[in-house]
Amino acid sequence: MESESGGKALEGEMEVEAFKRLFPLPFYEKHLSQSLRPDSRSLDESRPTILVLGTVQTADGSATAKIGHTTMMAAIKLEIMIPTSESPNEGAIAIEFHMPPVCSPIVRPGRPAEVAPVISKQLSDVILSSGMINLGELSIISRKAAWMAYLDIYCLDADGSLFDAALLSAVGAFVNLEIPPVSLSDEGRITVASAELLEHTEVVGSKEKRKLQLGEIPLSLTCVLHKKYILADPNAEEESIMDTLVTIVLDTSSRLLFLYKPGGLFLANSSMLQSCVQLAKSRLTVLKEILRDALSEMDVDEE
């Protein structure tokens, strides 16, 4: 009797899976009509999120962020450069987002993912325009030397909301960044100061590593819109079968910085966008707490 009931249950599961594969949108709509998603989340619920600072020992600043299965690793490498004549008292930041084939079956070896340069541009716009980084803090000697910060973000697992996880990892890397002391040789050459150099050469500025003083920090939430439904933090399957993606970027004072809508349907109903902004504000509260917890963990580890 038990084997018969077990067989029927298995047969039922196979029928559900077959229906999901053949008719993914009706499958989702059946759940959405009950204000639920197939992964048991409510429509406005984001996936579990983790941020760990200092995950790349060879970098000057690094972090790994995970939203559901989506995983990003960000690392910053500092190099000394000659500042430009237009900005003689500022350093610079270069940002690149990478999607290696290991992150998703849709990314093929030798063929860069189309979304990678788009996310690189969006990250650059947000980070450089948000006011989080004062480029003057990257200056070493006016007109002679400044820091160039190379931020590379690697997607290790792509399961939706890629920009949100990439931005969170980037923010974590800058929070974790430590700027090393530099020394000035008798010939006027500026180099990163090792412990030995600190004793025998002139030091420019502090002899200790220093943190950046960050301004308001940008954080984001992506929503997928389908008919009358709004789903927060969509996974890859939800993004692939539904109509419209909207990414809301706020800073830590809840100021709206950017709104990205890459294609999809025209939104005549502004109330849906307003609802997305409200969801982003709720998500912001959670992300700020996650950032505080990551900082606390880092402080404990350093002690």
PDB file of C-alpha atoms in Angstrom:
ATOM      1  CA  MET A   1       0.000   0.000   0.000  1.00  0.00           C
ATOM      2  CA  GLU A   2       2.818   2.360   0.928  1.00  0.00           C
ATOM      3  CA  SER A   3       4.669   1.641  -2.304  1.00  0.00           C
ATOM      4  CA  GLU A   4       1.509   2.384  -4.271  1.00  0.00           C
ATOM      5  CA  SER A   5       1.000   5.763  -2.569  1.00  0.00           C
ATOM      6  CA  GLY A   6       4.700   6.502  -2.954  1.00  0.00           C
ATOM      7  CA  GLY A   7       4.495   5.674  -6.644  1.00  0.00           C
ATOM      8  CA  LYS A   8       1.539   7.999  -7.102  1.00  0.00           C
ATOM      9  CA  ALA A   9       3.366  10.797  -5.307  1.00  0.00           C
ATOM     10  CA  LEU A  10       6.405  10.325  -7.544  1.00  0.00           C
ATOM     11  CA  GLU A  11       4.193  10.259 -10.612  1.00  0.00           C
ATOM     12  CA  GLY A  12       2.536  13.482  -9.466  1.00  0.00           C
ATOM     13  CA  GLU A  13       5.910  15.158  -8.956  1.00  0.00           C
ATOM     14  CA  MET A  14       6.985  14.114 -12.442  1.00  0.00           C
ATOM     15  CA  GLU A  15       3.785  15.549 -13.920  1.00  0.00           C
ATOM     16  CA  VAL A  16       4.364  18.866 -12.126  1.00  0.00           C
ATOM     17  CA  GLU A  17       7.981  18.995 -13.328  1.00  0.00           C
ATOM     18  CA  ALA A  18       6.911  18.195 -16.891  1.00  0.00           C
ATOM     19  CA  PHE A  19       4.256  20.930 -16.785  1.00  0.00           C
ATOM     20  CA  LYS A  20       6.844  23.387 -15.458  1.00  0.00           C
ATOM     21  CA  ARG A  21       9.283  22.568 -18.280  1.00  0.00           C
ATOM     22  CA  LEU A  22       6.692  22.657 -21.055  1.00  0.00           C
ATOM     23  CA  PHE A  23       4.685  25.650 -19.817  1.00  0.00           C
ATOM     24  CA  PRO A  24       6.924  27.672 -17.462  1.00  0.00           C
ATOM     25  CA  LEU A  25       4.900  30.887 -17.582  1.00  0.00           C
ATOM     26  CA  PRO A  26       1.483  29.322 -16.806  1.00  0.00           C
ATOM     27  CA  PHE A  27       3.239  27.327 -14.078  1.00  0.00           C
ATOM     28  CA  TYR A  28       4.499  30.554 -12.493  1.00  0.00           C
ATOM     29  CA  GLU A  29       1.219  32.402 -12.994  1.00  0.00           C
ATOM     30  CA  LYS A  30      -0.623  29.671 -11.117  1.00  0.00           C
ATOM     31  CA  HIS A  31       1.656  30.323  -8.130  1.00  0.00           C
ATOM     32  CA  LEU A  32       1.536  34.102  -8.488  1.00  0.00           C
ATOM     33  CA  SER A  33      -2.257  34.068  -8.332  1.00  0.00           C
ATOM     34  CA  GLN A  34      -1.792  32.704  -4.806  1.00  0.00           C
ATOM     35  CA  SER A  35       0.827  35.396  -3.961  1.00  0.00           C
ATOM     36  CA  LEU A  36       3.503  32.729  -3.833  1.00  0.00           C
ATOM     37  CA  ARG A  37       6.497  31.693  -5.896  1.00  0.00           C
ATOM     38  CA  PRO A  38       7.597  28.150  -6.768  1.00  0.00           C
ATOM     39  CA  ASP A  39      10.580  28.481  -4.390  1.00  0.00           C
ATOM     40  CA  SER A  40       8.084  29.259  -1.553  1.00  0.00           C
ATOM     41  CA  ARG A  41       9.009  32.938  -1.327  1.00  0.00           C
ATOM     42  CA  SER A  42       6.346  35.610  -1.129  1.00  0.00           C
ATOM     43  CA  LEU A  43       6.370  38.062  -4.047  1.00  0.00           C
ATOM     44  CA  ASP A  44       8.152  40.807  -2.085  1.00  0.00           C
ATOM     45  CA  GLU A  45      10.678  38.510  -0.404  1.00  0.00           C
ATOM     46  CA  SER A  46      14.379  38.575  -1.291  1.00  0.00           C
ATOM     47  CA  ARG A  47      16.608  35.542  -1.016  1.00  0.00           C
ATOM     48  CA  PRO A  48      19.028  34.990   1.898  1.00  0.00           C
ATOM     49  CA  THR A  49      21.996  37.341   1.512  1.00  0.00           C
ATOM     50  CA  ILE A  50      25.559  37.029   2.784  1.00  0.00           C
ATOM     51  CA  LEU A  51      28.492  39.470   2.617  1.00  0.00           C
ATOM     52  CA  VAL A  52      32.002  38.488   3.705  1.00  0.00           C
ATOM     53  CA  LEU A  53      34.860  41.001   3.681  1.00  0.00           C
ATOM     54  CA  GLY A  54      38.538  40.306   3.008  1.00  0.00           C
ATOM     55  CA  THR A  55      38.086  37.088   1.039  1.00  0.00           C
ATOM     56  CA  VAL A  56      41.046  37.646  -1.336  1.00  0.00           C
ATOM     57  CA  GLN A  57      44.258  37.855   0.674  1.00  0.00           C
ATOM     58  CA  THR A  58      46.367  39.179  -2.214  1.00  0.00           C
ATOM     59  CA  ALA A  59      44.046  42.148  -2.882  1.00  0.00           C
ATOM     60  CA  ASP A  60      44.116  45.552  -1.199  1.00  0.00           C
ATOM     61  CA  GLY A  61      40.377  45.238  -0.600  1.00  0.00           C
ATOM     62  CA  SER A  62      37.946  42.428  -1.340  1.00  0.00           C
ATOM     63  CA  ALA A  63      34.562  40.930  -0.562  1.00  0.00           C
ATOM     64  CA  THR A  64      32.278  38.092  -1.589  1.00  0.00           C
ATOM     65  CA  ALA A  65      28.521  38.602  -1.795  1.00  0.00           C
ATOM     66  CA  LYS A  66      25.891  35.914  -2.162  1.00  0.00           C
ATOM     67  CA  ILE A  67      22.179  36.465  -2.879  1.00  0.00           C
ATOM     68  CA  GLY A  68      20.496  33.080  -3.050  1.00  0.00           C
ATOM     69  CA  HIS A  69      22.774  31.112  -5.368  1.00  0.00           C
ATOM     70  CA  THR A  70      24.077  34.218  -7.162  1.00  0.00           C
ATOM     71  CA  THR A  71      27.673  34.704  -6.007  1.00  0.00           C
ATOM     72  CA  MET A  72      30.091  37.566  -6.719  1.00  0.00           C
ATOM     73  CA  MET A  73      33.697  38.083  -5.674  1.00  0.00           C
ATOM     74  CA  ALA A  74      35.151  41.600  -5.865  1.00  0.00           C
ATOM     75  CA  ALA A  75      38.826  42.496  -5.515  1.00  0.00           C
ATOM     76  CA  ILE A  76      40.626  45.860  -5.621  1.00  0.00           C
ATOM     77  CA  LYS A  77      44.270  46.227  -6.611  1.00  0.00           C
ATOM     78  CA  LEU A  78      46.006  49.590  -6.124  1.00  0.00           C
ATOM     79  CA  GLU A  79      48.728  50.935  -8.405  1.00  0.00           C
ATOM     80  CA  ILE A  80      50.548  54.264  -8.347  1.00  0.00           C
ATOM     81  CA  MET A  81      49.878  56.487 -11.359  1.00  0.00           C
ATOM     82  CA  ILE A  82      50.558  60.038 -12.513  1.00  0.00           C
ATOM     83  CA  PRO A  83      47.327  62.024 -12.135  1.00  0.00           C
ATOM     84  CA  THR A  84      45.806  63.684 -15.172  1.00  0.00           C
ATOM     85  CA  SER A  85      46.217  67.401 -15.812  1.00  0.00           C
ATOM     86  CA  GLU A  86      42.420  67.778 -15.575  1.00  0.00           C
ATOM     87  CA  SER A  87      42.368  66.198 -12.081  1.00  0.00           C
ATOM     88  CA  PRO A  88      45.825  66.764 -10.592  1.00  0.00           C
ATOM     89  CA  ASN A  89      44.637  66.141  -7.027  1.00  0.00           C
ATOM     90  CA  GLU A  90      42.615  62.987  -7.638  1.00  0.00           C
ATOM     91  CA  GLY A  91      43.158  59.303  -8.192  1.00  0.00           C
ATOM     92  CA  ALA A  92      40.987  57.117 -10.409  1.00  0.00           C
ATOM     93  CA  ILE A  93      38.895  53.955 -10.365  1.00  0.00           C
ATOM     94  CA  ALA A  94      38.533  51.408 -13.173  1.00  0.00           C
ATOM     95  CA  ILE A  95      35.744  48.832 -12.857  1.00  0.00           C
ATOM     96  CA  GLU A  96      35.286  45.623 -14.806  1.00  0.00           C
ATOM     97  CA  PHE A  97      32.680  42.889 -14.411  1.00  0.00           C
ATOM     98  CA  HIS A  98      33.599  39.366 -15.507  1.00  0.00           C
ATOM     99  CA  MET A  99      31.352  36.394 -16.317  1.00  0.00           C
ATOM    100  CA  PRO A 100      33.522  33.298 -16.836  1.00  0.00           C
ATOM    101  CA  PRO A 101      31.885  30.174 -18.298  1.00  0.00           C
ATOM    102  CA  VAL A 102      31.839  28.520 -14.862  1.00  0.00           C
ATOM    103  CA  CYS A 103      29.146  30.929 -13.645  1.00  0.00           C
ATOM    104  CA  SER A 104      26.343  29.918 -15.987  1.00  0.00           C
ATOM    105  CA  PRO A 105      25.554  27.404 -18.745  1.00  0.00           C
ATOM    106  CA  ILE A 106      24.528  30.302 -21.009  1.00  0.00           C
ATOM    107  CA  VAL A 107      28.112  31.666 -20.983  1.00  0.00           C
ATOM    108  CA  ARG A 108      30.254  29.836 -23.537  1.00  0.00           C
ATOM    109  CA  PRO A 109      34.067  29.650 -23.558  1.00  0.00           C
ATOM    110  CA  GLY A 110      35.627  32.197 -25.883  1.00  0.00           C
ATOM    111  CA  ARG A 111      32.397  34.214 -26.181  1.00  0.00           C
ATOM    112  CA  PRO A 112      32.020  37.004 -23.599  1.00  0.00           C
ATOM    113  CA  ALA A 113      28.587  37.255 -22.013  1.00  0.00           C
ATOM    114  CA  GLU A 114      26.617  40.124 -23.571  1.00  0.00           C
ATOM    115  CA  VAL A 115      25.456  41.342 -20.173  1.00  0.00           C
ATOM    116  CA  ALA A 116      29.012  41.736 -18.775  1.00  0.00           C
ATOM    117  CA  PRO A 117      29.902  45.114 -20.384  1.00  0.00           C
ATOM    118  CA  VAL A 118      26.412  46.418 -19.546  1.00  0.00           C
ATOM    119  CA  ILE A 119      26.857  45.610 -15.853  1.00  0.00           C
ATOM    120  CA  SER A 120      30.409  47.040 -15.947  1.00  0.00           C
ATOM    121  CA  LYS A 121      29.018  50.353 -17.246  1.00  0.00           C
ATOM    122  CA  GLN A 122      26.190  50.416 -14.715  1.00  0.00           C
ATOM    123  CA  LEU A 123      28.564  49.708 -11.827  1.00  0.00           C
ATOM    124  CA  SER A 124      30.908  52.470 -12.984  1.00  0.00           C
ATOM    125  CA  ASP A 125      28.040  54.946 -13.283  1.00  0.00           C
ATOM    126  CA  VAL A 126      26.682  54.118  -9.840  1.00  0.00           C
ATOM    127  CA  ILE A 127      29.964  53.957  -7.919  1.00  0.00           C
ATOM    128  CA  LEU A 128      31.549  57.033  -9.508  1.00  0.00           C
ATOM    129  CA  SER A 129      28.380  59.164  -9.444  1.00  0.00           C
ATOM    130  CA  SER A 130      27.009  58.209  -6.042  1.00  0.00           C
ATOM    131  CA  GLY A 131      29.513  60.212  -4.014  1.00  0.00           C
ATOM    132  CA  MET A 132      30.595  57.113  -2.107  1.00  0.00           C
ATOM    133  CA  ILE A 133      34.236  57.620  -3.125  1.00  0.00           C
ATOM    134  CA  ASN A 134      36.035  60.955  -2.844  1.00  0.00           C
ATOM    135  CA  LEU A 135      38.709  60.598  -5.527  1.00  0.00           C
ATOM    136  CA  GLY A 136      40.740  63.255  -3.712  1.00  0.00           C
ATOM    137  CA  GLU A 137      41.445  60.646  -1.038  1.00  0.00           C
ATOM    138  CA  LEU A 138      43.334  58.660  -3.662  1.00  0.00           C
ATOM    139  CA  SER A 139      45.800  61.496  -4.224  1.00  0.00           C
ATOM    140  CA  ILE A 140      49.362  60.972  -2.964  1.00  0.00           C
ATOM    141  CA  ILE A 141      51.249  64.083  -4.125  1.00  0.00           C
ATOM    142  CA  SER A 142      49.485  66.768  -6.146  1.00  0.00           C
ATOM    143  CA  ARG A 143      50.288  66.533  -9.858  1.00  0.00           C
ATOM    144  CA  LYS A 144      52.907  63.826  -9.230  1.00  0.00           C
ATOM    145  CA  ALA A 145      51.301  60.669  -7.861  1.00  0.00           C
ATOM    146  CA  ALA A 146      47.917  59.182  -7.085  1.00  0.00           C
ATOM    147  CA  TRP A 147      46.309  55.793  -6.621  1.00  0.00           C
ATOM    148  CA  MET A 148      44.646  53.933  -9.458  1.00  0.00           C
ATOM    149  CA  ALA A 149      42.132  51.470  -8.012  1.00  0.00           C
ATOM    150  CA  TYR A 150      41.363  48.520 -10.292  1.00  0.00           C
ATOM    151  CA  LEU A 151      38.123  46.890  -9.177  1.00  0.00           C
ATOM    152  CA  ASP A 152      37.423  43.492 -10.751  1.00  0.00           C
ATOM    153  CA  ILE A 153      34.189  41.670  -9.990  1.00  0.00           C
ATOM    154  CA  TYR A 154      33.887  38.004 -10.883  1.00  0.00           C
ATOM    155  CA  CYS A 155      30.548  36.243 -11.178  1.00  0.00           C
ATOM    156  CA  LEU A 156      30.975  32.772  -9.669  1.00  0.00           C
ATOM    157  CA  ASP A 157      27.322  31.737  -9.949  1.00  0.00           C
ATOM    158  CA  ALA A 158      24.674  33.554 -12.009  1.00  0.00           C
ATOM    159  CA  ASP A 159      21.154  32.929 -10.740  1.00  0.00           C
ATOM    160  CA  GLY A 160      19.431  36.276 -11.222  1.00  0.00           C
ATOM    161  CA  SER A 161      19.790  39.795  -9.757  1.00  0.00           C
ATOM    162  CA  LEU A 162      23.386  39.941 -10.995  1.00  0.00           C
ATOM    163  CA  PHE A 163      23.733  43.705 -10.639  1.00  0.00           C
ATOM    164  CA  ASP A 164      22.503  43.674  -7.025  1.00  0.00           C
ATOM    165  CA  ALA A 165      25.057  41.059  -5.966  1.00  0.00           C
ATOM    166  CA  ALA A 166      27.845  42.701  -7.993  1.00  0.00           C
ATOM    167  CA  LEU A 167      27.187  46.108  -6.415  1.00  0.00           C
ATOM    168  CA  LEU A 168      27.047  44.631  -2.911  1.00  0.00           C
ATOM    169  CA  SER A 169      30.397  42.875  -3.433  1.00  0.00           C
ATOM    170  CA  ALA A 170      31.924  46.078  -4.859  1.00  0.00           C
ATOM    171  CA  VAL A 171      30.726  48.113  -1.877  1.00  0.00           C
ATOM    172  CA  GLY A 172      32.157  45.465   0.443  1.00  0.00           C
ATOM    173  CA  ALA A 173      35.526  45.620  -1.329  1.00  0.00           C
ATOM    174  CA  PHE A 174      35.735  49.403  -0.899  1.00  0.00           C
ATOM    175  CA  VAL A 175      34.687  49.122   2.752  1.00  0.00           C
ATOM    176  CA  ASN A 176      37.467  46.559   3.201  1.00  0.00           C
ATOM    177  CA  LEU A 177      40.065  48.538   1.194  1.00  0.00           C
ATOM    178  CA  GLU A 178      43.282  49.484   2.998  1.00  0.00           C
ATOM    179  CA  ILE A 179      45.576  52.023   1.342  1.00  0.00           C
ATOM    180  CA  PRO A 180      49.230  51.199   2.031  1.00  0.00           C
ATOM    181  CA  PRO A 181      51.858  53.780   3.026  1.00  0.00           C
ATOM    182  CA  VAL A 182      54.211  55.025   0.316  1.00  0.00           C
ATOM    183  CA  SER A 183      57.832  56.104   0.462  1.00  0.00           C
ATOM    184  CA  LEU A 184      59.802  58.764  -1.395  1.00  0.00           C
ATOM    185  CA  SER A 185      63.327  57.815  -2.467  1.00  0.00           C
ATOM    186  CA  ASP A 186      66.254  60.234  -2.722  1.00  0.00           C
ATOM    187  CA  GLU A 187      65.712  60.223  -6.496  1.00  0.00           C
ATOM    188  CA  GLY A 188      62.116  61.327  -6.009  1.00  0.00           C
ATOM    189  CA  ARG A 189      60.604  57.944  -6.843  1.00  0.00           C
ATOM    190  CA  ILE A 190      57.373  57.028  -5.061  1.00  0.00           C
ATOM    191  CA  THR A 191      56.788  53.368  -4.221  1.00  0.00           C
ATOM    192  CA  VAL A 192      54.615  51.267  -1.930  1.00  0.00           C
ATOM    193  CA  ALA A 193      56.522  51.136   1.346  1.00  0.00           C
ATOM    194  CA  SER A 194      57.489  47.764   2.763  1.00  0.00           C
ATOM    195  CA  ALA A 195      58.340  47.444   6.453  1.00  0.00           C
ATOM    196  CA  GLU A 196      62.046  47.731   5.563  1.00  0.00           C
ATOM    197  CA  LEU A 197      61.532  50.823   3.402  1.00  0.00           C
ATOM    198  CA  LEU A 198      59.569  52.516   6.179  1.00  0.00           C
ATOM    199  CA  GLU A 199      62.702  52.538   8.318  1.00  0.00           C
ATOM    200  CA  HIS A 200      65.114  53.866   5.709  1.00  0.00           C
ATOM    201  CA  THR A 201      63.170  56.224   3.444  1.00  0.00           C
ATOM    202  CA  GLU A 202      60.982  59.266   3.724  1.00  0.00           C
ATOM    203  CA  VAL A 203      57.298  58.360   4.062  1.00  0.00           C
ATOM    204  CA  VAL A 204      54.625  60.347   2.262  1.00  0.00           C
ATOM    205  CA  GLY A 205      51.670  60.766   4.631  1.00  0.00           C
ATOM    206  CA  SER A 206      50.828  58.104   7.213  1.00  0.00           C
ATOM    207  CA  LYS A 207      53.120  55.193   8.071  1.00  0.00           C
ATOM    208  CA  GLU A 208      50.077  52.986   8.644  1.00  0.00           C
ATOM    209  CA  LYS A 209      47.566  51.545   6.220  1.00  0.00           C
ATOM    210  CA  ARG A 210      44.443  53.687   6.081  1.00  0.00           C
ATOM    211  CA  LYS A 211      40.790  53.193   5.230  1.00  0.00           C
ATOM    212  CA  LEU A 212      38.840  55.340   2.795  1.00  0.00           C
ATOM    213  CA  GLN A 213      36.315  57.711   4.308  1.00  0.00           C
ATOM    214  CA  LEU A 214      33.213  56.671   2.388  1.00  0.00           C
ATOM    215  CA  GLY A 215      30.209  58.854   1.680  1.00  0.00           C
ATOM    216  CA  GLU A 216      26.650  57.595   1.227  1.00  0.00           C
ATOM    217  CA  ILE A 217      26.791  54.000  -0.025  1.00  0.00           C
ATOM    218  CA  PRO A 218      24.716  52.830  -3.038  1.00  0.00           C
ATOM    219  CA  LEU A 219      22.728  49.595  -2.769  1.00  0.00           C
ATOM    220  CA  SER A 220      20.119  48.128  -5.086  1.00  0.00           C
ATOM    221  CA  LEU A 221      17.132  45.876  -5.613  1.00  0.00           C
ATOM    222  CA  THR A 222      16.030  44.321  -8.894  1.00  0.00           C
ATOM    223  CA  CYS A 223      12.354  43.496  -9.456  1.00  0.00           C
ATOM    224  CA  VAL A 224      10.674  41.616 -12.264  1.00  0.00           C
ATOM    225  CA  LEU A 225       7.275  42.903 -13.403  1.00  0.00           C
ATOM    226  CA  HIS A 226       4.681  40.639 -14.969  1.00  0.00           C
ATOM    227  CA  LYS A 227       1.115  41.794 -15.592  1.00  0.00           C
ATOM    228  CA  LYS A 228      -0.079  43.055 -12.197  1.00  0.00           C
ATOM    229  CA  TYR A 229       2.649  41.237 -10.242  1.00  0.00           C
ATOM    230  CA  ILE A 230       5.950  42.552  -8.862  1.00  0.00           C
ATOM    231  CA  LEU A 231       8.577  40.023  -7.780  1.00  0.00           C
ATOM    232  CA  ALA A 232      11.527  41.227  -5.705  1.00  0.00           C
ATOM    233  CA  ASP A 233      14.989  39.751  -6.265  1.00  0.00           C
ATOM    234  CA  PRO A 234      14.147  37.424  -9.180  1.00  0.00           C
ATOM    235  CA  ASN A 235      16.152  34.295  -9.839  1.00  0.00           C
ATOM    236  CA  ALA A 236      17.452  33.489 -13.326  1.00  0.00           C
ATOM    237  CA  GLU A 237      14.368  31.502 -14.304  1.00  0.00           C
ATOM    238  CA  GLU A 238      12.015  34.300 -13.278  1.00  0.00           C
ATOM    239  CA  GLU A 239      14.076  36.829 -15.214  1.00  0.00           C
ATOM    240  CA  SER A 240      14.060  34.670 -18.337  1.00  0.00           C
ATOM    241  CA  ILE A 241      10.317  34.049 -18.634  1.00  0.00           C
ATOM    242  CA  MET A 242       8.750  37.305 -17.433  1.00  0.00           C
ATOM    243  CA  ASP A 243       8.226  40.670 -19.063  1.00  0.00           C
ATOM    244  CA  THR A 244      10.197  43.499 -17.524  1.00  0.00           C
ATOM    245  CA  LEU A 245      13.188  43.988 -15.216  1.00  0.00           C
ATOM    246  CA  VAL A 246      13.605  47.121 -13.111  1.00  0.00           C
ATOM    247  CA  THR A 247      16.632  47.844 -10.909  1.00  0.00           C
ATOM    248  CA  ILE A 248      16.335  50.561  -8.262  1.00  0.00           C
ATOM    249  CA  VAL A 249      19.545  52.018  -6.781  1.00  0.00           C
ATOM    250  CA  LEU A 250      19.288  53.979  -3.528  1.00  0.00           C
ATOM    251  CA  ASP A 251      21.981  55.364  -1.282  1.00  0.00           C
ATOM    252  CA  THR A 252      22.060  54.734   2.469  1.00  0.00           C
ATOM    253  CA  SER A 253      20.033  57.896   3.098  1.00  0.00           C
ATOM    254  CA  SER A 254      17.255  56.428   0.859  1.00  0.00           C
ATOM    255  CA  ARG A 255      17.926  58.887  -1.961  1.00  0.00           C
ATOM    256  CA  LEU A 256      17.020  57.497  -5.395  1.00  0.00           C
ATOM    257  CA  LEU A 257      20.199  57.426  -7.515  1.00  0.00           C
ATOM    258  CA  PHE A 258      19.384  55.331 -10.573  1.00  0.00           C
ATOM    259  CA  LEU A 259      16.547  53.417 -12.152  1.00  0.00           C
ATOM    260  CA  TYR A 260      17.515  50.852 -14.792  1.00  0.00           C
ATOM    261  CA  LYS A 261      14.953  49.211 -17.072  1.00  0.00           C
ATOM    262  CA  PRO A 262      16.748  47.212 -19.767  1.00  0.00           C
ATOM    263  CA  GLY A 263      14.062  46.716 -22.396  1.00  0.00           C
ATOM    264  CA  GLY A 264      10.794  44.975 -21.648  1.00  0.00           C
ATOM    265  CA  LEU A 265       7.367  46.526 -21.842  1.00  0.00           C
ATOM    266  CA  PHE A 266       6.676  50.238 -21.596  1.00  0.00           C
ATOM    267  CA  LEU A 267       5.419  51.019 -18.098  1.00  0.00           C
ATOM    268  CA  ALA A 268       2.402  53.270 -18.402  1.00  0.00           C
ATOM    269  CA  ASN A 269       1.487  52.488 -14.794  1.00  0.00           C
ATOM    270  CA  SER A 270       3.804  54.596 -12.638  1.00  0.00           C
ATOM    271  CA  SER A 271       2.361  53.055  -9.462  1.00  0.00           C
ATOM    272  CA  MET A 272       4.288  49.857 -10.249  1.00  0.00           C
ATOM    273  CA  LEU A 273       7.548  51.797 -10.307  1.00  0.00           C
ATOM    274  CA  GLN A 274       6.616  53.486  -7.041  1.00  0.00           C
ATOM    275  CA  SER A 275       5.974  50.055  -5.553  1.00  0.00           C
ATOM    276  CA  CYS A 276       9.431  48.945  -6.729  1.00  0.00           C
ATOM    277  CA  VAL A 277      11.001  51.957  -5.005  1.00  0.00           C
ATOM    278  CA  GLN A 278       9.176  51.106  -1.776  1.00  0.00           C
ATOM    279  CA  LEU A 279      10.414  47.519  -1.976  1.00  0.00           C
ATOM    280  CA  ALA A 280      13.940  48.856  -2.557  1.00  0.00           C
ATOM    281  CA  LYS A 281      13.666  51.011   0.573  1.00  0.00           C
ATOM    282  CA  SER A 282      12.655  47.984   2.629  1.00  0.00           C
ATOM    283  CA  ARG A 283      15.496  45.999   1.118  1.00  0.00           C
ATOM    284  CA  LEU A 284      17.906  48.864   1.889  1.00  0.00           C
ATOM    285  CA  THR A 285      17.248  48.453   5.611  1.00  0.00           C
ATOM    286  CA  VAL A 286      18.184  44.769   5.390  1.00  0.00           C
ATOM    287  CA  LEU A 287      21.302  45.408   3.273  1.00  0.00           C
ATOM    288  CA  LYS A 288      22.593  48.064   5.681  1.00  0.00           C
ATOM    289  CA  GLU A 289      22.277  45.560   8.520  1.00  0.00           C
ATOM    290  CA  ILE A 290      24.118  42.933   6.458  1.00  0.00           C
ATOM    291  CA  LEU A 291      26.905  45.459   5.794  1.00  0.00           C
ATOM    292  CA  ARG A 292      27.147  46.309   9.513  1.00  0.00           C
ATOM    293  CA  ASP A 293      27.330  42.625  10.411  1.00  0.00           C
ATOM    294  CA  ALA A 294      30.108  42.055   7.852  1.00  0.00           C
ATOM    295  CA  LEU A 295      32.091  44.926   9.343  1.00  0.00           C
ATOM    296  CA  SER A 296      31.591  43.565  12.857  1.00  0.00           C
ATOM    297  CA  GLU A 297      32.813  40.130  11.763  1.00  0.00           C
ATOM    298  CA  MET A 298      35.883  41.712  10.174  1.00  0.00           C
ATOM    299  CA  ASP A 299      36.680  43.649  13.362  1.00  0.00           C
ATOM    300  CA  VAL A 300      36.372  40.481  15.446  1.00  0.00           C
ATOM    301  CA  ASP A 301      38.686  38.560  13.075  1.00  0.00           C
ATOM    302  CA  GLU A 302      41.298  41.332  13.210  1.00  0.00           C
ATOM    303  CA  GLU A 303      41.286  41.244  17.026  1.00  0.00           C
TER     304      GLU A 303
END
